[in-house]
Amino acid sequence: MENKVLARVGDVSITQNDVEETMKRFPKERQSYIDSEIGRKQLLEQIISFELMYKHGKELGFDSDKEFLDHANKMEKELLTQFTIARVLAETPITDEEIALFYAENGNMFKEEESVSAKHILVDSLEKAKKIEEEMANGLSFEDAAKKHSSCPSSQNGGDLGNFTRGKMVPEFEEAAFKLNVGEISGPVQTQFGYHIIKTEQKSEPKVKPLEEVRDIIKENLFQEKQNKKYMDMTEELKIKYNVEYEK
């Protein structure tokens, strides 16, 4: 794609690529605003302003000012330090064997708990719960019964509570939901909130996520671990090489 020149400041051309590279330095949430006709025009004006100030600073001789040079030297040192760390630590390969070994030794990290997907109808008395059971026995669907009678906000979704693991619901409700077979409807279950009629929609047994699903997570963990170790080891080696001495 052609790198279109958008403006010139003296002998310096400001191009489309300059705008794109500058845009990448902004936070993601700001980029969405800048990536518009108005935003790009404002960014171009900012780039032009910076180039004008740079030229003006050179003309005034600020690039030879001691304060500027001291600051520039500090910035150069910090930049070179960060560049060296990034370049050295980037050379940290992670093998498939290391990933497989980590997965085998840390299976509990990738374990998914037993879970249930359930719906319920909540009322404030056993009598109401019994009447709802009669209505459903006469053909009213569970979902319609929830919309008609349940006092829980989930009634708008046919009583759907979504998927949950053990420990997320009150004990009486949890025990009933996990005990039911898929598609089975409970009798009235009393909890501190009232009386529930529960329908279990899906059940998932405990399982360990497959290696391929967690490969990238493991690789990143190993990469960080190796980088940290490499950084510490290299620091100790360089202390000897460059003769670090601690004052007592």
Coordinates of N, CA and C in Angstrom, one line a residue:
M1 N 0.8 -1.2 0.0 CA 0.0 0.0 0.0 C 0.9 1.2 0.0
E2 N 0.5 2.2 -0.8 CA 1.3 3.5 -0.9 C 1.3 4.2 0.4
N3 N 2.5 4.6 0.8 CA 2.7 5.4 2.0 C 2.5 6.9 1.6
K4 N 1.3 7.3 1.7 CA 0.9 8.6 1.2 C 1.4 9.7 2.1
V5 N 2.0 10.8 1.5 CA 2.5 12.0 2.2 C 1.3 12.8 2.6
L6 N 1.1 13.1 3.8 CA -0.1 13.9 4.3 C 0.3 15.4 4.5
A7 N 1.5 15.7 4.8 CA 1.9 17.1 5.1 C 3.5 17.1 5.0
R8 N 4.0 18.4 4.9 CA 5.4 18.6 4.9 C 5.7 19.7 5.8
V9 N 6.7 19.6 6.6 CA 7.2 20.6 7.5 C 8.6 20.9 7.1
G10 N 8.8 21.9 6.3 CA 10.1 22.2 5.7 C 10.5 21.0 4.8
D11 N 11.7 20.4 5.1 CA 12.1 19.2 4.3 C 11.7 17.9 4.9
V12 N 10.8 17.9 5.9 CA 10.4 16.6 6.5 C 8.9 16.3 6.1
S13 N 8.8 15.1 5.5 CA 7.5 14.6 5.1 C 6.8 13.8 6.2
I14 N 5.5 14.1 6.5 CA 4.7 13.3 7.4 C 3.8 12.5 6.6
T15 N 3.9 11.1 6.8 CA 3.2 10.2 6.0 C 2.0 9.5 6.7
Q16 N 1.3 8.7 5.9 CA 0.2 7.9 6.5 C 0.8 6.9 7.5
N17 N 2.0 6.3 7.2 CA 2.6 5.4 8.1 C 3.0 6.1 9.5
D18 N 3.4 7.4 9.4 CA 3.7 8.1 10.6 C 2.4 8.2 11.5
V19 N 1.3 8.5 10.9 CA 0.1 8.6 11.7 C -0.3 7.2 12.3
E20 N -0.2 6.1 11.5 CA -0.5 4.8 11.9 C 0.4 4.4 13.1
E21 N 1.7 4.7 13.0 CA 2.6 4.3 14.1 C 2.3 5.1 15.4
T22 N 2.0 6.4 15.2 CA 1.7 7.2 16.4 C 0.4 6.7 17.0
M23 N -0.6 6.3 16.2 CA -1.8 5.8 16.8 C -1.6 4.6 17.7
K24 N -0.7 3.7 17.3 CA -0.5 2.5 18.0 C 0.1 2.8 19.5
R25 N 0.6 4.0 19.7 CA 1.1 4.3 21.0 C 0.0 4.7 22.0
F26 N -1.2 4.9 21.5 CA -2.3 5.3 22.4 C -2.9 4.0 23.0
P27 N -3.6 4.2 24.2 CA -4.3 3.0 24.7 C -5.4 2.6 23.8
K28 N -5.8 1.3 23.9 CA -6.8 0.7 22.9 C -8.1 1.5 22.9
E29 N -8.5 2.0 24.1 CA -9.8 2.7 24.2 C -9.7 4.0 23.4
R30 N -8.5 4.6 23.4 CA -8.4 5.9 22.7 C -8.3 5.7 21.2
Q31 N -7.7 4.5 20.8 CA -7.5 4.3 19.3 C -8.8 4.3 18.6
S32 N -9.9 3.8 19.2 CA -11.2 3.7 18.5 C -11.7 5.1 18.1
Y33 N -11.3 6.1 19.0 CA -11.7 7.5 18.7 C -10.8 8.1 17.6
I34 N -9.5 7.8 17.8 CA -8.6 8.4 16.8 C -8.8 7.9 15.4
D35 N -9.2 6.6 15.3 CA -9.3 6.0 14.0 C -10.6 6.4 13.4
S36 N -10.7 7.7 13.1 CA -11.9 8.3 12.5 C -11.3 9.5 11.7
E37 N -12.1 10.1 10.8 CA -11.6 11.2 10.0 C -11.2 12.4 10.9
I38 N -12.1 12.7 11.9 CA -11.7 13.9 12.8 C -10.5 13.5 13.6
G39 N -10.5 12.3 14.2 CA -9.4 11.9 15.1 C -8.1 11.9 14.3
R40 N -8.0 11.4 13.1 CA -6.8 11.4 12.3 C -6.3 12.8 12.0
K41 N -7.2 13.7 11.7 CA -6.9 15.1 11.4 C -6.2 15.7 12.6
Q42 N -6.8 15.5 13.8 CA -6.3 16.0 15.1 C -4.9 15.4 15.3
L43 N -4.7 14.1 15.1 CA -3.4 13.5 15.3 C -2.4 14.0 14.4
L44 N -2.7 14.2 13.1 CA -1.8 14.8 12.1 C -1.4 16.2 12.6
E45 N -2.3 17.0 13.1 CA -1.9 18.3 13.6 C -1.0 18.2 14.8
Q46 N -1.2 17.2 15.6 CA -0.3 17.0 16.8 C 1.1 16.7 16.3
I47 N 1.2 15.8 15.3 CA 2.5 15.4 14.8 C 3.2 16.6 14.2
I48 N 2.5 17.4 13.4 CA 3.0 18.6 12.8 C 3.5 19.6 13.9
S49 N 2.7 19.7 15.0 CA 3.1 20.6 16.1 C 4.4 20.1 16.8
F50 N 4.6 18.8 16.9 CA 5.8 18.3 17.6 C 7.0 18.5 16.6
E51 N 6.8 18.3 15.4 CA 7.9 18.5 14.4 C 8.3 20.0 14.4
L52 N 7.3 20.9 14.5 CA 7.7 22.3 14.6 C 8.5 22.7 15.8
M53 N 8.0 22.1 17.0 CA 8.7 22.4 18.2 C 10.2 21.8 18.2
Y54 N 10.3 20.6 17.5 CA 11.6 20.0 17.4 C 12.5 20.9 16.6
K55 N 12.1 21.4 15.5 CA 12.9 22.3 14.7 C 13.2 23.6 15.4
H56 N 12.2 24.1 16.2 CA 12.5 25.3 16.9 C 13.5 25.1 18.0
G57 N 13.4 23.9 18.7 CA 14.4 23.6 19.7 C 15.8 23.5 19.2
K58 N 15.9 22.9 18.0 CA 17.2 22.8 17.3 C 17.8 24.2 17.0
E59 N 16.9 25.0 16.5 CA 17.3 26.4 16.1 C 17.8 27.2 17.4
L60 N 17.1 26.9 18.5 CA 17.5 27.6 19.7 C 18.7 27.0 20.4
G61 N 19.2 25.9 19.9 CA 20.4 25.2 20.4 C 20.1 24.4 21.7
F62 N 18.8 24.1 21.9 CA 18.5 23.3 23.1 C 19.1 21.9 23.1
D63 N 19.4 21.4 21.9 CA 20.0 20.1 21.8 C 21.4 20.0 22.3
S64 N 22.0 21.2 22.6 CA 23.4 21.3 23.2 C 23.3 21.7 24.6
D65 N 22.1 22.0 25.1 CA 22.0 22.4 26.5 C 22.4 21.3 27.5
K66 N 23.1 21.6 28.5 CA 23.6 20.6 29.5 C 22.4 19.8 30.1
E67 N 21.4 20.6 30.5 CA 20.2 19.9 31.2 C 19.6 18.9 30.2
F68 N 19.5 19.3 28.9 CA 18.9 18.4 27.9 C 19.8 17.2 27.7
L69 N 21.1 17.4 27.6 CA 22.0 16.3 27.4 C 22.0 15.3 28.6
D70 N 21.9 15.8 29.8 CA 21.8 14.9 31.0 C 20.6 14.1 30.9
H71 N 19.5 14.7 30.6 CA 18.2 14.0 30.5 C 18.2 13.0 29.4
A72 N 18.8 13.4 28.2 CA 18.9 12.5 27.1 C 19.7 11.2 27.4
N73 N 20.8 11.5 28.1 CA 21.7 10.3 28.5 C 21.0 9.4 29.4
K74 N 20.2 9.9 30.4 CA 19.4 9.1 31.3 C 18.4 8.3 30.5
M75 N 17.7 8.9 29.6 CA 16.7 8.2 28.8 C 17.4 7.2 27.9
E76 N 18.5 7.5 27.4 CA 19.2 6.5 26.5 C 19.6 5.3 27.3
K77 N 20.1 5.5 28.6 CA 20.4 4.4 29.4 C 19.2 3.5 29.8
E78 N 18.1 4.2 30.1 CA 16.9 3.4 30.4 C 16.4 2.6 29.2
L79 N 16.4 3.3 28.0 CA 15.9 2.6 26.8 C 16.8 1.4 26.5
L80 N 18.1 1.6 26.6 CA 19.1 0.5 26.2 C 18.9 -0.6 27.2
T81 N 18.7 -0.3 28.5 CA 18.5 -1.3 29.5 C 17.3 -2.2 29.2
Q82 N 16.1 -1.5 28.9 CA 14.9 -2.2 28.6 C 15.0 -3.0 27.3
F83 N 15.7 -2.4 26.3 CA 15.9 -3.1 25.1 C 16.7 -4.4 25.2
T84 N 17.8 -4.3 26.1 CA 18.6 -5.4 26.3 C 17.9 -6.5 27.0
I85 N 17.1 -6.2 28.0 CA 16.3 -7.1 28.8 C 15.3 -7.9 27.8
A86 N 14.6 -7.1 27.0 CA 13.6 -7.6 26.1 C 14.3 -8.6 25.1
R87 N 15.4 -8.1 24.5 CA 16.1 -8.9 23.5 C 16.7 -10.2 24.1
V88 N 17.3 -10.1 25.2 CA 17.9 -11.3 25.8 C 16.9 -12.3 26.3
L89 N 15.8 -11.8 26.9 CA 14.8 -12.7 27.5 C 13.9 -13.3 26.4
A90 N 13.8 -12.6 25.3 CA 13.0 -13.1 24.2 C 13.5 -14.5 23.7
E91 N 14.8 -14.7 23.9 CA 15.3 -16.0 23.4 C 15.1 -17.1 24.5
T92 N 13.8 -17.4 24.7 CA 13.5 -18.4 25.8 C 12.5 -19.4 25.2
P93 N 13.0 -20.4 24.5 CA 12.1 -21.4 23.8 C 11.4 -22.3 24.8
I94 N 10.2 -22.7 24.5 CA 9.4 -23.6 25.3 C 9.1 -24.8 24.4
T95 N 9.4 -26.0 24.8 CA 9.2 -27.2 24.0 C 7.9 -27.8 24.3
D96 N 7.4 -28.6 23.3 CA 6.2 -29.4 23.5 C 6.3 -30.3 24.7
E97 N 7.5 -30.9 24.9 CA 7.8 -31.8 26.0 C 7.6 -31.1 27.3
E98 N 8.1 -29.9 27.4 CA 7.9 -29.1 28.7 C 6.5 -28.8 29.0
I99 N 5.7 -28.5 27.9 CA 4.3 -28.2 28.1 C 3.6 -29.5 28.5
A100 N 3.9 -30.6 27.9 CA 3.2 -31.9 28.3 C 3.5 -32.3 29.7
L101 N 4.8 -32.1 30.1 CA 5.2 -32.4 31.5 C 4.5 -31.6 32.5
F102 N 4.4 -30.3 32.2 CA 3.7 -29.4 33.1 C 2.3 -29.8 33.3
Y103 N 1.6 -30.1 32.2 CA 0.2 -30.5 32.2 C 0.0 -31.8 33.0
A104 N 0.9 -32.7 32.8 CA 0.8 -34.0 33.6 C 1.0 -33.8 35.1
E105 N 1.9 -32.9 35.4 CA 2.2 -32.7 36.9 C 1.3 -31.7 37.6
N106 N 0.5 -31.0 36.8 CA -0.4 -30.0 37.4 C -1.8 -30.1 36.9
G107 N -2.3 -31.3 36.8 CA -3.6 -31.5 36.3 C -4.7 -30.8 37.1
N108 N -4.5 -30.7 38.4 CA -5.5 -30.0 39.2 C -5.8 -28.5 38.9
M109 N -4.7 -27.9 38.2 CA -4.9 -26.5 37.8 C -5.9 -26.4 36.7
F110 N -6.2 -27.5 36.0 CA -7.1 -27.4 34.8 C -8.3 -28.2 35.0
K111 N -8.7 -28.5 36.3 CA -9.8 -29.3 36.6 C -11.1 -28.4 36.6
E112 N -12.1 -28.9 35.9 CA -13.4 -28.3 35.9 C -14.3 -29.0 36.9
E113 N -15.0 -28.2 37.8 CA -15.8 -28.8 38.8 C -17.1 -29.4 38.2
E114 N -17.7 -30.3 39.0 CA -19.1 -30.8 38.6 C -20.0 -29.6 38.6
S115 N -20.9 -29.5 37.6 CA -21.8 -28.4 37.5 C -23.2 -28.8 37.1
V116 N -24.2 -28.0 37.3 CA -25.6 -28.2 36.9 C -26.1 -26.9 36.3
S117 N -27.0 -27.1 35.3 CA -27.8 -26.0 34.7 C -29.2 -26.3 35.1
A118 N -29.8 -25.3 35.8 CA -31.2 -25.6 36.4 C -32.1 -24.4 36.2
K119 N -33.4 -24.7 36.3 CA -34.4 -23.7 36.4 C -35.2 -23.9 37.7
H120 N -35.9 -22.8 38.1 CA -36.7 -23.0 39.3 C -37.9 -22.1 39.3
I121 N -38.9 -22.4 40.2 CA -40.0 -21.6 40.4 C -40.0 -21.4 41.9
L122 N -40.1 -20.1 42.3 CA -40.0 -19.7 43.8 C -41.3 -19.1 44.2
V123 N -41.9 -19.7 45.3 CA -43.1 -19.1 45.9 C -42.9 -19.1 47.4
D124 N -43.8 -18.4 48.1 CA -43.7 -18.2 49.5 C -44.4 -19.2 50.4
S125 N -45.1 -20.2 49.8 CA -45.8 -21.1 50.6 C -45.8 -22.5 50.0
L126 N -45.9 -23.5 50.8 CA -46.1 -24.9 50.3 C -47.4 -25.1 49.5
E127 N -48.4 -24.4 50.0 CA -49.7 -24.5 49.3 C -49.6 -24.0 47.9
K128 N -49.0 -22.9 47.6 CA -48.8 -22.4 46.3 C -48.0 -23.3 45.4
A129 N -46.9 -23.9 46.0 CA -46.1 -24.8 45.3 C -46.9 -26.0 44.8
K130 N -47.8 -26.5 45.7 CA -48.6 -27.7 45.4 C -49.6 -27.4 44.2
K131 N -50.1 -26.2 44.2 CA -51.1 -25.8 43.2 C -50.4 -25.7 41.8
I132 N -49.1 -25.2 41.9 CA -48.3 -25.1 40.6 C -48.0 -26.5 40.1
E133 N -47.7 -27.4 41.0 CA -47.5 -28.8 40.5 C -48.7 -29.4 39.8
E134 N -49.9 -29.0 40.4 CA -51.2 -29.5 39.7 C -51.3 -28.9 38.3
E135 N -51.0 -27.6 38.2 CA -51.1 -27.0 36.9 C -50.2 -27.6 35.9
M136 N -49.0 -27.9 36.3 CA -48.0 -28.5 35.4 C -48.5 -29.9 35.1
A137 N -49.1 -30.6 36.0 CA -49.6 -32.0 35.8 C -50.7 -32.0 34.7
N138 N -51.4 -30.8 34.7 CA -52.5 -30.7 33.7 C -52.0 -30.0 32.4
G139 N -50.7 -29.9 32.2 CA -50.2 -29.5 30.9 C -49.5 -28.2 30.8
L140 N -49.5 -27.4 31.9 CA -48.7 -26.1 31.9 C -47.2 -26.4 31.9
S141 N -46.5 -25.8 31.0 CA -45.0 -26.1 31.0 C -44.3 -25.4 32.2
F142 N -43.2 -26.0 32.5 CA -42.4 -25.5 33.6 C -42.1 -24.0 33.4
E143 N -41.6 -23.7 32.2 CA -41.2 -22.3 31.9 C -42.4 -21.3 32.0
D144 N -43.5 -21.7 31.5 CA -44.7 -20.9 31.6 C -45.2 -20.7 33.1
A145 N -45.0 -21.8 33.8 CA -45.4 -21.8 35.3 C -44.5 -20.8 36.0
A146 N -43.2 -20.8 35.6 CA -42.2 -19.9 36.2 C -42.6 -18.4 35.9
K147 N -42.9 -18.2 34.7 CA -43.3 -16.8 34.3 C -44.6 -16.3 35.0
K148 N -45.5 -17.3 35.2 CA -46.8 -16.9 35.8 C -46.7 -16.8 37.3
H149 N -45.9 -17.6 38.0 CA -46.0 -17.7 39.4 C -44.7 -17.3 40.2
S150 N -43.5 -17.5 39.6 CA -42.3 -17.4 40.4 C -42.0 -15.9 40.8
S151 N -41.6 -15.8 42.1 CA -41.3 -14.4 42.6 C -39.8 -14.1 42.3
C152 N -39.0 -15.0 41.8 CA -37.6 -14.7 41.5 C -37.5 -13.9 40.2
P153 N -36.6 -13.0 40.0 CA -36.4 -12.3 38.8 C -36.1 -13.2 37.6
S154 N -35.6 -14.4 37.9 CA -35.4 -15.4 36.8 C -36.7 -15.8 36.1
S155 N -37.8 -15.5 36.7 CA -39.1 -15.9 36.1 C -39.2 -15.4 34.6
Q156 N -38.7 -14.2 34.4 CA -38.7 -13.6 33.0 C -38.1 -14.5 32.0
N157 N -37.1 -15.4 32.4 CA -36.4 -16.3 31.6 C -36.9 -17.7 31.8
G158 N -38.1 -17.9 32.2 CA -38.6 -19.2 32.5 C -38.0 -19.9 33.6
G159 N -37.5 -19.1 34.6 CA -36.9 -19.6 35.8 C -35.4 -20.0 35.6
D160 N -34.8 -19.7 34.5 CA -33.5 -20.2 34.2 C -32.4 -19.5 35.1
L161 N -31.7 -20.3 35.8 CA -30.6 -19.8 36.7 C -29.2 -20.0 36.1
G162 N -29.2 -20.6 34.9 CA -27.9 -20.8 34.3 C -27.1 -22.0 34.9
N163 N -25.8 -22.0 34.7 CA -25.0 -23.1 35.1 C -24.3 -22.7 36.4
F164 N -24.2 -23.6 37.4 CA -23.5 -23.3 38.6 C -22.8 -24.6 39.2
T165 N -21.8 -24.4 40.0 CA -21.0 -25.5 40.6 C -21.5 -25.6 42.1
R166 N -21.0 -26.6 42.7 CA -21.3 -26.7 44.1 C -20.8 -25.6 45.0
G167 N -21.6 -25.2 46.0 CA -21.2 -24.1 46.8 C -21.7 -22.8 46.4
K168 N -22.4 -22.7 45.3 CA -22.9 -21.4 44.8 C -24.4 -21.2 45.2
M169 N -25.1 -22.2 45.6 CA -26.5 -22.1 46.0 C -26.6 -22.5 47.5
V170 N -27.8 -22.2 48.1 CA -28.0 -22.6 49.5 C -28.0 -24.1 49.5
P171 N -27.6 -24.8 50.6 CA -27.4 -26.2 50.6 C -28.7 -27.0 50.2
E172 N -29.9 -26.7 50.7 CA -31.0 -27.5 50.3 C -31.3 -27.4 48.8
F173 N -31.1 -26.3 48.2 CA -31.4 -26.1 46.8 C -30.3 -26.9 46.0
E174 N -29.1 -26.7 46.4 CA -28.0 -27.4 45.7 C -28.1 -28.9 45.8
E175 N -28.4 -29.5 46.9 CA -28.6 -30.9 47.1 C -29.6 -31.5 46.1
A176 N -30.8 -30.8 46.0 CA -31.9 -31.2 45.1 C -31.5 -31.1 43.7
A177 N -30.9 -30.0 43.3 CA -30.5 -29.8 41.9 C -29.5 -30.8 41.4
F178 N -28.5 -31.1 42.2 CA -27.5 -32.1 41.8 C -28.0 -33.5 41.8
K179 N -29.0 -33.7 42.6 CA -29.5 -35.1 42.8 C -30.4 -35.5 41.6
L180 N -31.1 -34.5 41.1 CA -32.1 -34.7 40.0 C -31.4 -35.2 38.7
N181 N -32.1 -36.1 37.9 CA -31.6 -36.4 36.6 C -32.0 -35.3 35.6
V182 N -31.3 -35.3 34.5 CA -31.5 -34.3 33.5 C -33.0 -34.3 33.0
G183 N -33.7 -33.2 33.1 CA -35.1 -33.1 32.7 C -36.1 -33.4 33.8
E184 N -35.6 -33.9 34.9 CA -36.5 -34.2 36.0 C -36.8 -33.0 36.8
I185 N -38.0 -33.0 37.4 CA -38.6 -31.9 38.2 C -38.7 -32.3 39.6
S186 N -38.3 -31.5 40.5 CA -38.4 -31.9 42.0 C -39.7 -31.5 42.5
G187 N -40.0 -32.1 43.7 CA -41.1 -31.6 44.5 C -40.7 -30.3 45.2
P188 N -41.6 -29.7 46.0 CA -41.3 -28.5 46.7 C -40.0 -28.6 47.6
V189 N -39.1 -27.7 47.4 CA -37.9 -27.7 48.3 C -37.8 -26.4 49.1
Q190 N -37.8 -26.6 50.4 CA -37.9 -25.4 51.2 C -36.4 -24.9 51.5
T191 N -36.2 -23.6 51.4 CA -35.0 -22.9 51.8 C -35.4 -21.7 52.5
Q192 N -34.4 -20.9 52.9 CA -34.6 -19.6 53.6 C -35.4 -18.6 52.8
F193 N -35.4 -18.9 51.4 CA -36.1 -17.9 50.5 C -37.5 -18.3 50.3
G194 N -37.9 -19.5 50.6 CA -39.3 -19.9 50.3 C -39.3 -21.4 49.8
Y195 N -40.3 -21.7 48.9 CA -40.4 -23.0 48.4 C -40.0 -23.0 46.9
H196 N -39.1 -23.9 46.5 CA -38.7 -24.0 45.1 C -39.2 -25.3 44.5
I197 N -39.5 -25.2 43.2 CA -39.7 -26.3 42.3 C -38.6 -26.2 41.3
I198 N -37.8 -27.3 41.3 CA -36.5 -27.2 40.5 C -36.5 -28.2 39.3
K199 N -36.0 -27.7 38.2 CA -35.9 -28.6 37.0 C -34.4 -28.5 36.6
T200 N -33.8 -29.7 36.5 CA -32.4 -29.8 36.1 C -32.3 -29.9 34.6
E201 N -31.6 -29.0 33.9 CA -31.5 -29.0 32.5 C -30.3 -29.8 32.0
Q202 N -29.2 -29.6 32.6 CA -27.9 -30.2 32.1 C -27.1 -30.5 33.4
K203 N -26.2 -31.6 33.2 CA -25.3 -31.9 34.3 C -23.9 -32.2 33.7
S204 N -22.9 -31.7 34.3 CA -21.5 -31.9 33.8 C -20.7 -32.5 34.9
E205 N -20.1 -33.7 34.6 CA -19.2 -34.3 35.6 C -17.9 -33.6 35.7
P206 N -17.2 -33.8 36.9 CA -15.8 -33.2 37.0 C -14.9 -33.7 35.9
K207 N -14.1 -32.8 35.3 CA -13.2 -33.3 34.3 C -12.0 -32.3 34.2
V208 N -10.9 -32.8 33.6 CA -9.8 -32.0 33.4 C -9.8 -31.5 32.0
K209 N -9.6 -30.2 31.8 CA -9.6 -29.7 30.4 C -8.5 -30.4 29.6
P210 N -8.8 -30.6 28.3 CA -7.7 -31.3 27.5 C -6.5 -30.4 27.3
L211 N -5.4 -31.0 27.0 CA -4.1 -30.3 26.8 C -4.2 -29.2 25.8
E212 N -4.8 -29.5 24.7 CA -4.9 -28.5 23.6 C -5.6 -27.2 24.0
E213 N -6.6 -27.4 24.9 CA -7.4 -26.2 25.3 C -6.6 -25.3 26.2
V214 N -5.6 -25.8 26.9 CA -4.8 -25.0 27.9 C -3.4 -24.9 27.5
R215 N -3.0 -25.3 26.3 CA -1.6 -25.3 25.8 C -1.0 -23.9 25.9
D216 N -1.8 -22.9 25.4 CA -1.3 -21.5 25.4 C -1.1 -20.9 26.8
I217 N -2.0 -21.3 27.7 CA -1.8 -20.8 29.1 C -0.6 -21.4 29.7
I218 N -0.4 -22.7 29.5 CA 0.8 -23.4 30.0 C 2.1 -22.8 29.4
K219 N 2.1 -22.6 28.2 CA 3.2 -22.0 27.5 C 3.6 -20.6 28.0
E220 N 2.6 -19.8 28.3 CA 2.8 -18.5 28.8 C 3.4 -18.6 30.3
N221 N 2.8 -19.5 31.1 CA 3.3 -19.7 32.4 C 4.8 -20.1 32.4
L222 N 5.1 -21.1 31.6 CA 6.5 -21.6 31.5 C 7.4 -20.5 31.0
F223 N 6.9 -19.7 30.0 CA 7.7 -18.6 29.5 C 8.1 -17.6 30.5
Q224 N 7.1 -17.2 31.3 CA 7.3 -16.2 32.4 C 8.3 -16.8 33.5
E225 N 8.1 -18.1 33.8 CA 8.9 -18.7 34.8 C 10.4 -18.8 34.3
K226 N 10.5 -19.2 33.0 CA 11.9 -19.3 32.5 C 12.6 -17.9 32.4
Q227 N 11.8 -17.0 32.0 CA 12.3 -15.6 31.8 C 12.8 -15.1 33.2
N228 N 12.0 -15.3 34.2 CA 12.4 -14.8 35.6 C 13.7 -15.5 36.0
K229 N 13.8 -16.8 35.8 CA 15.0 -17.5 36.2 C 16.2 -17.1 35.4
K230 N 16.0 -16.9 34.1 CA 17.1 -16.5 33.2 C 17.6 -15.1 33.6
Y231 N 16.6 -14.2 34.0 CA 17.0 -12.9 34.4 C 17.8 -12.9 35.7
M232 N 17.4 -13.7 36.7 CA 18.1 -13.8 37.9 C 19.5 -14.4 37.7
D233 N 19.6 -15.5 37.0 CA 20.8 -16.1 36.7 C 21.8 -15.2 36.0
M234 N 21.3 -14.5 35.0 CA 22.2 -13.6 34.2 C 22.7 -12.5 35.1
T235 N 21.8 -12.0 35.9 CA 22.2 -10.9 36.8 C 23.3 -11.3 37.7
E236 N 23.3 -12.5 38.3 CA 24.3 -13.0 39.1 C 25.6 -13.2 38.3
E237 N 25.6 -13.7 37.1 CA 26.7 -13.8 36.3 C 27.4 -12.5 36.0
L238 N 26.5 -11.5 35.7 CA 27.0 -10.1 35.3 C 27.6 -9.4 36.5
K239 N 27.1 -9.8 37.7 CA 27.7 -9.2 38.9 C 29.2 -9.5 39.0
I240 N 29.5 -10.8 38.7 CA 30.9 -11.2 38.7 C 31.7 -10.6 37.5
K241 N 31.1 -10.6 36.3 CA 31.8 -10.1 35.2 C 32.1 -8.6 35.3
Y242 N 31.2 -7.8 35.9 CA 31.4 -6.4 36.0 C 31.8 -6.0 37.4
N243 N 32.2 -7.0 38.2 CA 32.8 -6.7 39.5 C 31.9 -5.8 40.4
V244 N 30.8 -6.4 40.9 CA 29.9 -5.7 41.8 C 30.4 -5.9 43.2
E245 N 30.5 -4.8 43.9 CA 31.0 -4.8 45.3 C 30.0 -4.1 46.2
Y246 N 29.6 -4.7 47.3 CA 28.6 -4.0 48.2 C 29.4 -3.3 49.3
E247 N 29.0 -2.1 49.6 CA 29.7 -1.4 50.7 C 29.1 -1.7 52.0
K248 N 29.8 -2.0 53.0 CA 29.3 -2.4 54.3 C 29.2 -1.1 55.2

